[in-house]
Amino acid sequence: EPEVTQTPSHQVTQMGQEVILRCVPISNHLYFYWYRQILGQKVEFLVSFYNNEISEKSEIFDDQFSVERPDGSNFTLKIRSTKLEDSAMYFCASSADRGGDGYTFGSGTRLTVV
Amino acid sequence: QQQVKQSPQSLIVQKGGISIINCAYENTAFDYFPWYQQFPGKGPALLIAIRPDVSEKKEGRFTISFNKSAKQFSLHIMDSQPGDSATYFCAASKIDKLIFGTGTRLQVFP
């Protein structure tokens, strides 16, 4: 079964440093997403991306965050200057169509900011 | 209006019993209601989903009941098994953004 692959599985970074979280979506999917889950809390939408541009973003997705699809396979989330409160699990997801159907999530990257 | 409220927060069920998790939403524009299962250290995995034009959907031991007028939907797990022990999230979607509930931690004891 096709998978969404995320790397690294765990990243520890110092406050103020830049981090890039990487994702390889399912190959024929066209819509890409980032969500985050602070430990023990619900999963929260960050951003959706289609046709090389952001289609929607949440209030959490401020100027510190950016997304990019640098080539035909990778989808990245960059946090420019990490804060302690950015510590969370970050999930990448992809889907073939709009409308929520057929979302596939990756296993996540646990980001720890110290 | 974008919230999805989920209850209970945790649920303990004996093997063979029925697990019931409830969700309520406010935004009538939502048109897709999935349930996700999440094991520790893993991403959410789609379990079953429903659209508002049907009132019930069953897949194996899992059933979604949907009440459009009350803006509520629920997940029923029949014959619950220890392997069902996980966190369950309801969600609602319009277009492509999923709004998740707060999650229910289900523990099934033998």
mmCIF file with all atom_site columns, C-alpha atoms in Angstrom:
data_model
loop_
_atom_site.group_PDB
_atom_site.id
_atom_site.type_symbol
_atom_site.label_atom_id
_atom_site.label_alt_id
_atom_site.label_comp_id
_atom_site.label_asym_id
_atom_site.label_entity_id
_atom_site.label_seq_id
_atom_site.pdbx_PDB_ins_code
_atom_site.Cartn_x
_atom_site.Cartn_y
_atom_site.Cartn_z
_atom_site.occupancy
_atom_site.B_iso_or_equiv
_atom_site.pdbx_formal_charge
_atom_site.auth_seq_id
_atom_site.auth_comp_id
_atom_site.auth_asym_id
_atom_site.auth_atom_id
_atom_site.pdbx_PDB_model_num
ATOM 1   C CA . GLU A 1 1   ? 0.000   0.000  0.000  1.00 0.00 ? 1   GLU A CA 1
ATOM 2   C CA . PRO A 1 2   ? 1.392   3.448  -0.906 1.00 0.00 ? 2   PRO A CA 1
ATOM 3   C CA . GLU A 1 3   ? 2.787   5.441  2.015  1.00 0.00 ? 3   GLU A CA 1
ATOM 4   C CA . VAL A 1 4   ? 3.614   9.005  2.903  1.00 0.00 ? 4   VAL A CA 1
ATOM 5   C CA . THR A 1 5   ? 7.218   9.009  4.124  1.00 0.00 ? 5   THR A CA 1
ATOM 6   C CA . GLN A 1 6   ? 8.527   11.559 6.597  1.00 0.00 ? 6   GLN A CA 1
ATOM 7   C CA . THR A 1 7   ? 12.103  12.240 7.662  1.00 0.00 ? 7   THR A CA 1
ATOM 8   C CA . PRO A 1 8   ? 13.580  12.515 10.173 1.00 0.00 ? 8   PRO A CA 1
ATOM 9   C CA . SER A 1 9   ? 11.406  10.622 12.641 1.00 0.00 ? 9   SER A CA 1
ATOM 10  C CA . HIS A 1 10  ? 12.798  12.704 15.498 1.00 0.00 ? 10  HIS A CA 1
ATOM 11  C CA . GLN A 1 11  ? 14.645  16.008 15.449 1.00 0.00 ? 11  GLN A CA 1
ATOM 12  C CA . VAL A 1 12  ? 16.056  17.924 18.373 1.00 0.00 ? 12  VAL A CA 1
ATOM 13  C CA . THR A 1 13  ? 16.982  21.533 17.775 1.00 0.00 ? 13  THR A CA 1
ATOM 14  C CA . GLN A 1 14  ? 18.019  24.545 19.787 1.00 0.00 ? 14  GLN A CA 1
ATOM 15  C CA . MET A 1 15  ? 15.631  27.445 20.180 1.00 0.00 ? 15  MET A CA 1
ATOM 16  C CA . GLY A 1 16  ? 16.153  29.989 17.412 1.00 0.00 ? 16  GLY A CA 1
ATOM 17  C CA . GLN A 1 17  ? 17.518  27.473 14.922 1.00 0.00 ? 17  GLN A CA 1
ATOM 18  C CA . GLU A 1 18  ? 15.953  26.724 11.555 1.00 0.00 ? 18  GLU A CA 1
ATOM 19  C CA . VAL A 1 19  ? 14.559  23.264 10.882 1.00 0.00 ? 19  VAL A CA 1
ATOM 20  C CA . ILE A 1 20  ? 13.337  21.610 7.711  1.00 0.00 ? 20  ILE A CA 1
ATOM 21  C CA . LEU A 1 21  ? 10.959  18.693 7.942  1.00 0.00 ? 21  LEU A CA 1
ATOM 22  C CA . ARG A 1 22  ? 10.754  16.518 4.879  1.00 0.00 ? 22  ARG A CA 1
ATOM 23  C CA . CYS A 1 23  ? 7.971   14.494 3.358  1.00 0.00 ? 23  CYS A CA 1
ATOM 24  C CA . VAL A 1 24  ? 7.579   12.318 0.289  1.00 0.00 ? 24  VAL A CA 1
ATOM 25  C CA . PRO A 1 25  ? 3.863   12.225 -0.554 1.00 0.00 ? 25  PRO A CA 1
ATOM 26  C CA . ILE A 1 26  ? 2.182   9.431  -2.478 1.00 0.00 ? 26  ILE A CA 1
ATOM 27  C CA . SER A 1 27  ? 3.325   9.752  -6.072 1.00 0.00 ? 27  SER A CA 1
ATOM 28  C CA . ASN A 1 28  ? 0.002   10.405 -7.849 1.00 0.00 ? 28  ASN A CA 1
ATOM 29  C CA . HIS A 1 29  ? -1.400  12.703 -5.169 1.00 0.00 ? 29  HIS A CA 1
ATOM 30  C CA . LEU A 1 30  ? -1.826  16.385 -5.983 1.00 0.00 ? 30  LEU A CA 1
ATOM 31  C CA . TYR A 1 31  ? -2.783  17.922 -2.635 1.00 0.00 ? 31  TYR A CA 1
ATOM 32  C CA . PHE A 1 32  ? -0.356  18.192 0.231  1.00 0.00 ? 32  PHE A CA 1
ATOM 33  C CA . TYR A 1 33  ? -0.780  19.164 3.858  1.00 0.00 ? 33  TYR A CA 1
ATOM 34  C CA . TRP A 1 34  ? 1.008   19.719 7.112  1.00 0.00 ? 34  TRP A CA 1
ATOM 35  C CA . TYR A 1 35  ? -0.633  19.160 10.481 1.00 0.00 ? 35  TYR A CA 1
ATOM 36  C CA . ARG A 1 36  ? 0.809   19.254 13.951 1.00 0.00 ? 36  ARG A CA 1
ATOM 37  C CA . GLN A 1 37  ? -0.055  17.558 17.218 1.00 0.00 ? 37  GLN A CA 1
ATOM 38  C CA . ILE A 1 38  ? 1.231   18.901 20.498 1.00 0.00 ? 38  ILE A CA 1
ATOM 39  C CA . LEU A 1 39  ? 1.727   16.026 22.929 1.00 0.00 ? 39  LEU A CA 1
ATOM 40  C CA . GLY A 1 40  ? -1.609  14.709 24.188 1.00 0.00 ? 40  GLY A CA 1
ATOM 41  C CA . GLN A 1 41  ? -3.658  17.202 22.203 1.00 0.00 ? 41  GLN A CA 1
ATOM 42  C CA . LYS A 1 42  ? -5.672  17.127 19.007 1.00 0.00 ? 42  LYS A CA 1
ATOM 43  C CA . VAL A 1 43  ? -4.272  17.212 15.513 1.00 0.00 ? 43  VAL A CA 1
ATOM 44  C CA . GLU A 1 44  ? -4.288  20.776 14.108 1.00 0.00 ? 44  GLU A CA 1
ATOM 45  C CA . PHE A 1 45  ? -4.257  21.914 10.488 1.00 0.00 ? 45  PHE A CA 1
ATOM 46  C CA . LEU A 1 46  ? -1.305  24.053 9.465  1.00 0.00 ? 46  LEU A CA 1
ATOM 47  C CA . VAL A 1 47  ? -1.361  24.422 5.695  1.00 0.00 ? 47  VAL A CA 1
ATOM 48  C CA . SER A 1 48  ? -2.595  22.953 2.431  1.00 0.00 ? 48  SER A CA 1
ATOM 49  C CA . PHE A 1 49  ? -0.654  23.142 -0.824 1.00 0.00 ? 49  PHE A CA 1
ATOM 50  C CA . TYR A 1 50  ? -1.732  22.568 -4.407 1.00 0.00 ? 50  TYR A CA 1
ATOM 51  C CA . ASN A 1 51  ? -0.297  23.458 -7.786 1.00 0.00 ? 51  ASN A CA 1
ATOM 52  C CA . ASN A 1 52  ? 2.845   24.887 -6.187 1.00 0.00 ? 52  ASN A CA 1
ATOM 53  C CA . GLU A 1 53  ? 1.076   27.333 -3.974 1.00 0.00 ? 53  GLU A CA 1
ATOM 54  C CA . ILE A 1 54  ? -0.557  27.532 -0.579 1.00 0.00 ? 54  ILE A CA 1
ATOM 55  C CA . SER A 1 55  ? -4.311  27.049 -0.891 1.00 0.00 ? 55  SER A CA 1
ATOM 56  C CA . GLU A 1 56  ? -5.132  27.583 2.780  1.00 0.00 ? 56  GLU A CA 1
ATOM 57  C CA . LYS A 1 57  ? -3.263  28.182 6.016  1.00 0.00 ? 57  LYS A CA 1
ATOM 58  C CA . SER A 1 58  ? -4.228  28.380 9.674  1.00 0.00 ? 58  SER A CA 1
ATOM 59  C CA . GLU A 1 59  ? -3.483  31.082 12.231 1.00 0.00 ? 59  GLU A CA 1
ATOM 60  C CA . ILE A 1 60  ? -0.664  28.871 13.537 1.00 0.00 ? 60  ILE A CA 1
ATOM 61  C CA . PHE A 1 61  ? 1.108   29.089 10.172 1.00 0.00 ? 61  PHE A CA 1
ATOM 62  C CA . ASP A 1 62  ? 2.705   32.490 10.674 1.00 0.00 ? 62  ASP A CA 1
ATOM 63  C CA . ASP A 1 63  ? 5.718   34.078 8.990  1.00 0.00 ? 63  ASP A CA 1
ATOM 64  C CA . GLN A 1 64  ? 8.065   31.661 10.741 1.00 0.00 ? 64  GLN A CA 1
ATOM 65  C CA . PHE A 1 65  ? 6.673   28.809 8.659  1.00 0.00 ? 65  PHE A CA 1
ATOM 66  C CA . SER A 1 66  ? 7.067   28.116 4.965  1.00 0.00 ? 66  SER A CA 1
ATOM 67  C CA . VAL A 1 67  ? 6.399   25.176 2.675  1.00 0.00 ? 67  VAL A CA 1
ATOM 68  C CA . GLU A 1 68  ? 7.990   24.164 -0.561 1.00 0.00 ? 68  GLU A CA 1
ATOM 69  C CA . ARG A 1 69  ? 7.863   21.441 -3.153 1.00 0.00 ? 69  ARG A CA 1
ATOM 70  C CA . PRO A 1 70  ? 11.451  21.738 -4.379 1.00 0.00 ? 70  PRO A CA 1
ATOM 71  C CA . ASP A 1 71  ? 11.230  18.870 -6.867 1.00 0.00 ? 71  ASP A CA 1
ATOM 72  C CA . GLY A 1 72  ? 8.668   16.388 -8.143 1.00 0.00 ? 72  GLY A CA 1
ATOM 73  C CA . SER A 1 73  ? 8.678   14.231 -5.050 1.00 0.00 ? 73  SER A CA 1
ATOM 74  C CA . ASN A 1 74  ? 9.518   16.119 -1.850 1.00 0.00 ? 74  ASN A CA 1
ATOM 75  C CA . PHE A 1 75  ? 7.325   18.445 0.199  1.00 0.00 ? 75  PHE A CA 1
ATOM 76  C CA . THR A 1 76  ? 9.028   20.371 2.994  1.00 0.00 ? 76  THR A CA 1
ATOM 77  C CA . LEU A 1 77  ? 8.021   22.427 6.014  1.00 0.00 ? 77  LEU A CA 1
ATOM 78  C CA . LYS A 1 78  ? 10.550  24.996 7.209  1.00 0.00 ? 78  LYS A CA 1
ATOM 79  C CA . ILE A 1 79  ? 10.434  26.688 10.571 1.00 0.00 ? 79  ILE A CA 1
ATOM 80  C CA . ARG A 1 80  ? 12.770  29.663 10.418 1.00 0.00 ? 80  ARG A CA 1
ATOM 81  C CA . SER A 1 81  ? 13.462  30.382 14.071 1.00 0.00 ? 81  SER A CA 1
ATOM 82  C CA . THR A 1 82  ? 12.126  27.679 16.337 1.00 0.00 ? 82  THR A CA 1
ATOM 83  C CA . LYS A 1 83  ? 10.464  28.407 19.658 1.00 0.00 ? 83  LYS A CA 1
ATOM 84  C CA . LEU A 1 84  ? 9.914   26.072 22.591 1.00 0.00 ? 84  LEU A CA 1
ATOM 85  C CA . GLU A 1 85  ? 6.193   25.959 21.764 1.00 0.00 ? 85  GLU A CA 1
ATOM 86  C CA . ASP A 1 86  ? 6.955   24.550 18.307 1.00 0.00 ? 86  ASP A CA 1
ATOM 87  C CA . SER A 1 87  ? 7.744   21.234 19.996 1.00 0.00 ? 87  SER A CA 1
ATOM 88  C CA . ALA A 1 88  ? 5.178   18.820 18.584 1.00 0.00 ? 88  ALA A CA 1
ATOM 89  C CA . MET A 1 89  ? 4.612   15.948 16.189 1.00 0.00 ? 89  MET A CA 1
ATOM 90  C CA . TYR A 1 90  ? 4.381   17.231 12.650 1.00 0.00 ? 90  TYR A CA 1
ATOM 91  C CA . PHE A 1 91  ? 2.396   15.141 10.204 1.00 0.00 ? 91  PHE A CA 1
ATOM 92  C CA . CYS A 1 92  ? 2.518   15.409 6.461  1.00 0.00 ? 92  CYS A CA 1
ATOM 93  C CA . ALA A 1 93  ? -0.477  14.187 4.469  1.00 0.00 ? 93  ALA A CA 1
ATOM 94  C CA . SER A 1 94  ? -1.425  13.929 0.833  1.00 0.00 ? 94  SER A CA 1
ATOM 95  C CA . SER A 1 95  ? -4.571  13.239 -1.145 1.00 0.00 ? 95  SER A CA 1
ATOM 96  C CA . ALA A 1 96  ? -5.505  12.655 -4.763 1.00 0.00 ? 96  ALA A CA 1
ATOM 97  C CA . ASP A 1 97  ? -8.609  14.845 -4.629 1.00 0.00 ? 97  ASP A CA 1
ATOM 98  C CA . ARG A 1 98  ? -9.979  17.755 -2.654 1.00 0.00 ? 98  ARG A CA 1
ATOM 99  C CA . GLY A 1 99  ? -12.775 17.199 -0.175 1.00 0.00 ? 99  GLY A CA 1
ATOM 100 C CA . GLY A 1 100 ? -10.945 15.318 2.558  1.00 0.00 ? 100 GLY A CA 1
ATOM 101 C CA . ASP A 1 101 ? -11.476 11.915 1.020  1.00 0.00 ? 101 ASP A CA 1
ATOM 102 C CA . GLY A 1 102 ? -8.443  9.720  0.635  1.00 0.00 ? 102 GLY A CA 1
ATOM 103 C CA . TYR A 1 103 ? -6.117  11.597 2.971  1.00 0.00 ? 103 TYR A CA 1
ATOM 104 C CA . THR A 1 104 ? -3.040  9.562  3.844  1.00 0.00 ? 104 THR A CA 1
ATOM 105 C CA . PHE A 1 105 ? -0.918  10.676 6.781  1.00 0.00 ? 105 PHE A CA 1
ATOM 106 C CA . GLY A 1 106 ? 2.755   9.974  7.323  1.00 0.00 ? 106 GLY A CA 1
ATOM 107 C CA . SER A 1 107 ? 4.106   8.641  10.618 1.00 0.00 ? 107 SER A CA 1
ATOM 108 C CA . GLY A 1 108 ? 5.248   12.073 11.664 1.00 0.00 ? 108 GLY A CA 1
ATOM 109 C CA . THR A 1 109 ? 8.378   13.902 12.761 1.00 0.00 ? 109 THR A CA 1
ATOM 110 C CA . ARG A 1 110 ? 8.720   14.531 16.460 1.00 0.00 ? 110 ARG A CA 1
ATOM 111 C CA . LEU A 1 111 ? 10.301  17.983 16.820 1.00 0.00 ? 111 LEU A CA 1
ATOM 112 C CA . THR A 1 112 ? 11.802  18.831 20.180 1.00 0.00 ? 112 THR A CA 1
ATOM 113 C CA . VAL A 1 113 ? 12.992  22.405 20.701 1.00 0.00 ? 113 VAL A CA 1
ATOM 114 C CA . VAL A 1 114 ? 15.361  22.841 23.650 1.00 0.00 ? 114 VAL A CA 1
ATOM 115 C CA . GLN B 2 1   ? -17.967 27.464 14.333 1.00 0.00 ? 1   GLN B CA 1
ATOM 116 C CA . GLN B 2 2   ? -14.973 25.511 13.149 1.00 0.00 ? 2   GLN B CA 1
ATOM 117 C CA . GLN B 2 3   ? -14.843 23.291 16.251 1.00 0.00 ? 3   GLN B CA 1
ATOM 118 C CA . VAL B 2 4   ? -15.620 19.626 16.471 1.00 0.00 ? 4   VAL B CA 1
ATOM 119 C CA . LYS B 2 5   ? -16.450 18.484 20.001 1.00 0.00 ? 5   LYS B CA 1
ATOM 120 C CA . GLN B 2 6   ? -15.659 14.891 20.932 1.00 0.00 ? 6   GLN B CA 1
ATOM 121 C CA . SER B 2 7   ? -16.577 12.791 23.955 1.00 0.00 ? 7   SER B CA 1
ATOM 122 C CA . PRO B 2 8   ? -15.675 10.942 26.055 1.00 0.00 ? 8   PRO B CA 1
ATOM 123 C CA . GLN B 2 9   ? -12.025 11.822 26.551 1.00 0.00 ? 9   GLN B CA 1
ATOM 124 C CA . SER B 2 10  ? -11.272 8.241  27.571 1.00 0.00 ? 10  SER B CA 1
ATOM 125 C CA . LEU B 2 11  ? -13.143 4.979  27.435 1.00 0.00 ? 11  LEU B CA 1
ATOM 126 C CA . ILE B 2 12  ? -12.527 1.613  29.017 1.00 0.00 ? 12  ILE B CA 1
ATOM 127 C CA . VAL B 2 13  ? -14.367 -1.350 27.542 1.00 0.00 ? 13  VAL B CA 1
ATOM 128 C CA . GLN B 2 14  ? -14.167 -5.074 28.120 1.00 0.00 ? 14  GLN B CA 1
ATOM 129 C CA . LYS B 2 15  ? -13.327 -7.380 25.252 1.00 0.00 ? 15  LYS B CA 1
ATOM 130 C CA . GLY B 2 16  ? -16.447 -8.154 23.279 1.00 0.00 ? 16  GLY B CA 1
ATOM 131 C CA . GLY B 2 17  ? -18.221 -4.992 24.395 1.00 0.00 ? 17  GLY B CA 1
ATOM 132 C CA . ILE B 2 18  ? -19.421 -2.029 22.334 1.00 0.00 ? 18  ILE B CA 1
ATOM 133 C CA . SER B 2 19  ? -17.358 1.162  22.249 1.00 0.00 ? 19  SER B CA 1
ATOM 134 C CA . ILE B 2 20  ? -19.250 4.355  21.441 1.00 0.00 ? 20  ILE B CA 1
ATOM 135 C CA . ILE B 2 21  ? -17.605 7.706  20.751 1.00 0.00 ? 21  ILE B CA 1
ATOM 136 C CA . ASN B 2 22  ? -19.599 10.842 20.004 1.00 0.00 ? 22  ASN B CA 1
ATOM 137 C CA . CYS B 2 23  ? -18.866 14.019 18.089 1.00 0.00 ? 23  CYS B CA 1
ATOM 138 C CA . ALA B 2 24  ? -20.758 17.220 17.427 1.00 0.00 ? 24  ALA B CA 1
ATOM 139 C CA . TYR B 2 25  ? -20.106 20.009 14.962 1.00 0.00 ? 25  TYR B CA 1
ATOM 140 C CA . GLU B 2 26  ? -21.486 23.465 14.300 1.00 0.00 ? 26  GLU B CA 1
ATOM 141 C CA . ASN B 2 27  ? -20.544 24.363 10.762 1.00 0.00 ? 27  ASN B CA 1
ATOM 142 C CA . THR B 2 28  ? -23.228 23.078 8.386  1.00 0.00 ? 28  THR B CA 1
ATOM 143 C CA . ALA B 2 29  ? -20.819 23.565 5.484  1.00 0.00 ? 29  ALA B CA 1
ATOM 144 C CA . PHE B 2 30  ? -18.864 20.461 6.520  1.00 0.00 ? 30  PHE B CA 1
ATOM 145 C CA . ASP B 2 31  ? -19.493 17.698 4.022  1.00 0.00 ? 31  ASP B CA 1
ATOM 146 C CA . TYR B 2 32  ? -17.166 14.879 4.989  1.00 0.00 ? 32  TYR B CA 1
ATOM 147 C CA . PHE B 2 33  ? -16.879 13.212 8.390  1.00 0.00 ? 33  PHE B CA 1
ATOM 148 C CA . PRO B 2 34  ? -14.035 10.721 8.867  1.00 0.00 ? 34  PRO B CA 1
ATOM 149 C CA . TRP B 2 35  ? -12.861 8.802  11.883 1.00 0.00 ? 35  TRP B CA 1
ATOM 150 C CA . TYR B 2 36  ? -9.172  8.235  12.408 1.00 0.00 ? 36  TYR B CA 1
ATOM 151 C CA . GLN B 2 37  ? -7.370  5.681  14.559 1.00 0.00 ? 37  GLN B CA 1
ATOM 152 C CA . GLN B 2 38  ? -3.980  6.568  15.973 1.00 0.00 ? 38  GLN B CA 1
ATOM 153 C CA . PHE B 2 39  ? -1.506  4.276  17.703 1.00 0.00 ? 39  PHE B CA 1
ATOM 154 C CA . PRO B 2 40  ? 1.324   5.737  19.801 1.00 0.00 ? 40  PRO B CA 1
ATOM 155 C CA . GLY B 2 41  ? 4.105   7.146  17.646 1.00 0.00 ? 41  GLY B CA 1
ATOM 156 C CA . LYS B 2 42  ? 2.103   6.779  14.439 1.00 0.00 ? 42  LYS B CA 1
ATOM 157 C CA . GLY B 2 43  ? 0.109   9.095  12.229 1.00 0.00 ? 43  GLY B CA 1
ATOM 158 C CA . PRO B 2 44  ? -3.690  9.057  12.124 1.00 0.00 ? 44  PRO B CA 1
ATOM 159 C CA . ALA B 2 45  ? -5.033  6.297  9.887  1.00 0.00 ? 45  ALA B CA 1
ATOM 160 C CA . LEU B 2 46  ? -8.440  6.552  8.239  1.00 0.00 ? 46  LEU B CA 1
ATOM 161 C CA . LEU B 2 47  ? -10.861 4.070  9.765  1.00 0.00 ? 47  LEU B CA 1
ATOM 162 C CA . ILE B 2 48  ? -14.217 4.902  8.213  1.00 0.00 ? 48  ILE B CA 1
ATOM 163 C CA . ALA B 2 49  ? -15.906 8.008  6.824  1.00 0.00 ? 49  ALA B CA 1
ATOM 164 C CA . ILE B 2 50  ? -19.374 9.259  5.938  1.00 0.00 ? 50  ILE B CA 1
ATOM 165 C CA . ARG B 2 51  ? -20.956 12.046 3.919  1.00 0.00 ? 51  ARG B CA 1
ATOM 166 C CA . PRO B 2 52  ? -24.078 13.833 5.193  1.00 0.00 ? 52  PRO B CA 1
ATOM 167 C CA . ASP B 2 53  ? -26.426 12.318 2.609  1.00 0.00 ? 53  ASP B CA 1
ATOM 168 C CA . VAL B 2 54  ? -26.497 8.993  4.503  1.00 0.00 ? 54  VAL B CA 1
ATOM 169 C CA . SER B 2 55  ? -27.415 8.299  8.127  1.00 0.00 ? 55  SER B CA 1
ATOM 170 C CA . GLU B 2 56  ? -25.322 5.208  8.713  1.00 0.00 ? 56  GLU B CA 1
ATOM 171 C CA . LYS B 2 57  ? -22.295 3.444  7.285  1.00 0.00 ? 57  LYS B CA 1
ATOM 172 C CA . LYS B 2 58  ? -20.948 0.101  8.380  1.00 0.00 ? 58  LYS B CA 1
ATOM 173 C CA . GLU B 2 59  ? -17.585 -1.471 7.638  1.00 0.00 ? 59  GLU B CA 1
ATOM 174 C CA . GLY B 2 60  ? -16.948 -4.704 9.490  1.00 0.00 ? 60  GLY B CA 1
ATOM 175 C CA . ARG B 2 61  ? -17.126 -4.028 13.227 1.00 0.00 ? 61  ARG B CA 1
ATOM 176 C CA . PHE B 2 62  ? -17.119 -0.243 12.753 1.00 0.00 ? 62  PHE B CA 1
ATOM 177 C CA . THR B 2 63  ? -20.286 1.808  12.211 1.00 0.00 ? 63  THR B CA 1
ATOM 178 C CA . ILE B 2 64  ? -20.784 5.545  11.844 1.00 0.00 ? 64  ILE B CA 1
ATOM 179 C CA . SER B 2 65  ? -24.186 6.940  12.765 1.00 0.00 ? 65  SER B CA 1
ATOM 180 C CA . PHE B 2 66  ? -24.886 10.404 11.423 1.00 0.00 ? 66  PHE B CA 1
ATOM 181 C CA . ASN B 2 67  ? -27.643 12.778 12.564 1.00 0.00 ? 67  ASN B CA 1
ATOM 182 C CA . LYS B 2 68  ? -27.648 15.771 10.246 1.00 0.00 ? 68  LYS B CA 1
ATOM 183 C CA . SER B 2 69  ? -30.401 17.703 12.034 1.00 0.00 ? 69  SER B CA 1
ATOM 184 C CA . ALA B 2 70  ? -28.648 17.371 15.407 1.00 0.00 ? 70  ALA B CA 1
ATOM 185 C CA . LYS B 2 71  ? -25.223 17.946 13.828 1.00 0.00 ? 71  LYS B CA 1
ATOM 186 C CA . GLN B 2 72  ? -23.868 14.885 15.587 1.00 0.00 ? 72  GLN B CA 1
ATOM 187 C CA . PHE B 2 73  ? -22.125 11.722 14.523 1.00 0.00 ? 73  PHE B CA 1
ATOM 188 C CA . SER B 2 74  ? -20.806 8.752  16.392 1.00 0.00 ? 74  SER B CA 1
ATOM 189 C CA . LEU B 2 75  ? -18.523 5.761  16.000 1.00 0.00 ? 75  LEU B CA 1
ATOM 190 C CA . HIS B 2 76  ? -19.614 2.373  17.253 1.00 0.00 ? 76  HIS B CA 1
ATOM 191 C CA . ILE B 2 77  ? -17.063 -0.417 17.573 1.00 0.00 ? 77  ILE B CA 1
ATOM 192 C CA . MET B 2 78  ? -18.814 -3.751 17.972 1.00 0.00 ? 78  MET B CA 1
ATOM 193 C CA . ASP B 2 79  ? -17.113 -6.744 19.617 1.00 0.00 ? 79  ASP B CA 1
ATOM 194 C CA . SER B 2 80  ? -14.249 -4.518 20.800 1.00 0.00 ? 80  SER B CA 1
ATOM 195 C CA . GLN B 2 81  ? -10.840 -6.218 20.859 1.00 0.00 ? 81  GLN B CA 1
ATOM 196 C CA . PRO B 2 82  ? -7.612  -5.434 22.752 1.00 0.00 ? 82  PRO B CA 1
ATOM 197 C CA . GLY B 2 83  ? -6.055  -4.575 19.379 1.00 0.00 ? 83  GLY B CA 1
ATOM 198 C CA . ASP B 2 84  ? -8.588  -1.736 19.067 1.00 0.00 ? 84  ASP B CA 1
ATOM 199 C CA . SER B 2 85  ? -6.877  0.034  21.985 1.00 0.00 ? 85  SER B CA 1
ATOM 200 C CA . ALA B 2 86  ? -5.802  3.347  20.461 1.00 0.00 ? 86  ALA B CA 1
ATOM 201 C CA . THR B 2 87  ? -6.784  7.001  20.285 1.00 0.00 ? 87  THR B CA 1
ATOM 202 C CA . TYR B 2 88  ? -9.720  7.778  18.029 1.00 0.00 ? 88  TYR B CA 1
ATOM 203 C CA . PHE B 2 89  ? -10.298 11.142 16.426 1.00 0.00 ? 89  PHE B CA 1
ATOM 204 C CA . CYS B 2 90  ? -13.404 12.310 14.663 1.00 0.00 ? 90  CYS B CA 1
ATOM 205 C CA . ALA B 2 91  ? -12.958 15.013 12.070 1.00 0.00 ? 91  ALA B CA 1
ATOM 206 C CA . ALA B 2 92  ? -14.982 17.182 9.745  1.00 0.00 ? 92  ALA B CA 1
ATOM 207 C CA . SER B 2 93  ? -14.006 18.687 6.456  1.00 0.00 ? 93  SER B CA 1
ATOM 208 C CA . LYS B 2 94  ? -15.088 21.228 3.895  1.00 0.00 ? 94  LYS B CA 1
ATOM 209 C CA . ILE B 2 95  ? -12.978 21.268 0.737  1.00 0.00 ? 95  ILE B CA 1
ATOM 210 C CA . ASP B 2 96  ? -9.647  19.876 1.956  1.00 0.00 ? 96  ASP B CA 1
ATOM 211 C CA . LYS B 2 97  ? -8.985  21.038 5.521  1.00 0.00 ? 97  LYS B CA 1
ATOM 212 C CA . LEU B 2 98  ? -9.698  18.553 8.280  1.00 0.00 ? 98  LEU B CA 1
ATOM 213 C CA . ILE B 2 99  ? -10.866 19.867 11.649 1.00 0.00 ? 99  ILE B CA 1
ATOM 214 C CA . PHE B 2 100 ? -10.169 17.246 14.287 1.00 0.00 ? 100 PHE B CA 1
ATOM 215 C CA . GLY B 2 101 ? -11.951 16.499 17.524 1.00 0.00 ? 101 GLY B CA 1
ATOM 216 C CA . THR B 2 102 ? -9.966  16.313 20.753 1.00 0.00 ? 102 THR B CA 1
ATOM 217 C CA . GLY B 2 103 ? -9.588  12.535 20.672 1.00 0.00 ? 103 GLY B CA 1
ATOM 218 C CA . THR B 2 104 ? -10.787 9.576  22.717 1.00 0.00 ? 104 THR B CA 1
ATOM 219 C CA . ARG B 2 105 ? -8.346  7.163  24.262 1.00 0.00 ? 105 ARG B CA 1
ATOM 220 C CA . LEU B 2 106 ? -9.910  3.708  24.084 1.00 0.00 ? 106 LEU B CA 1
ATOM 221 C CA . GLN B 2 107 ? -8.618  0.854  26.217 1.00 0.00 ? 107 GLN B CA 1
ATOM 222 C CA . VAL B 2 108 ? -10.058 -2.609 25.674 1.00 0.00 ? 108 VAL B CA 1
ATOM 223 C CA . PHE B 2 109 ? -9.298  -5.092 28.425 1.00 0.00 ? 109 PHE B CA 1
ATOM 224 C CA . PRO B 2 110 ? -9.362  -8.865 27.917 1.00 0.00 ? 110 PRO B CA 1
#
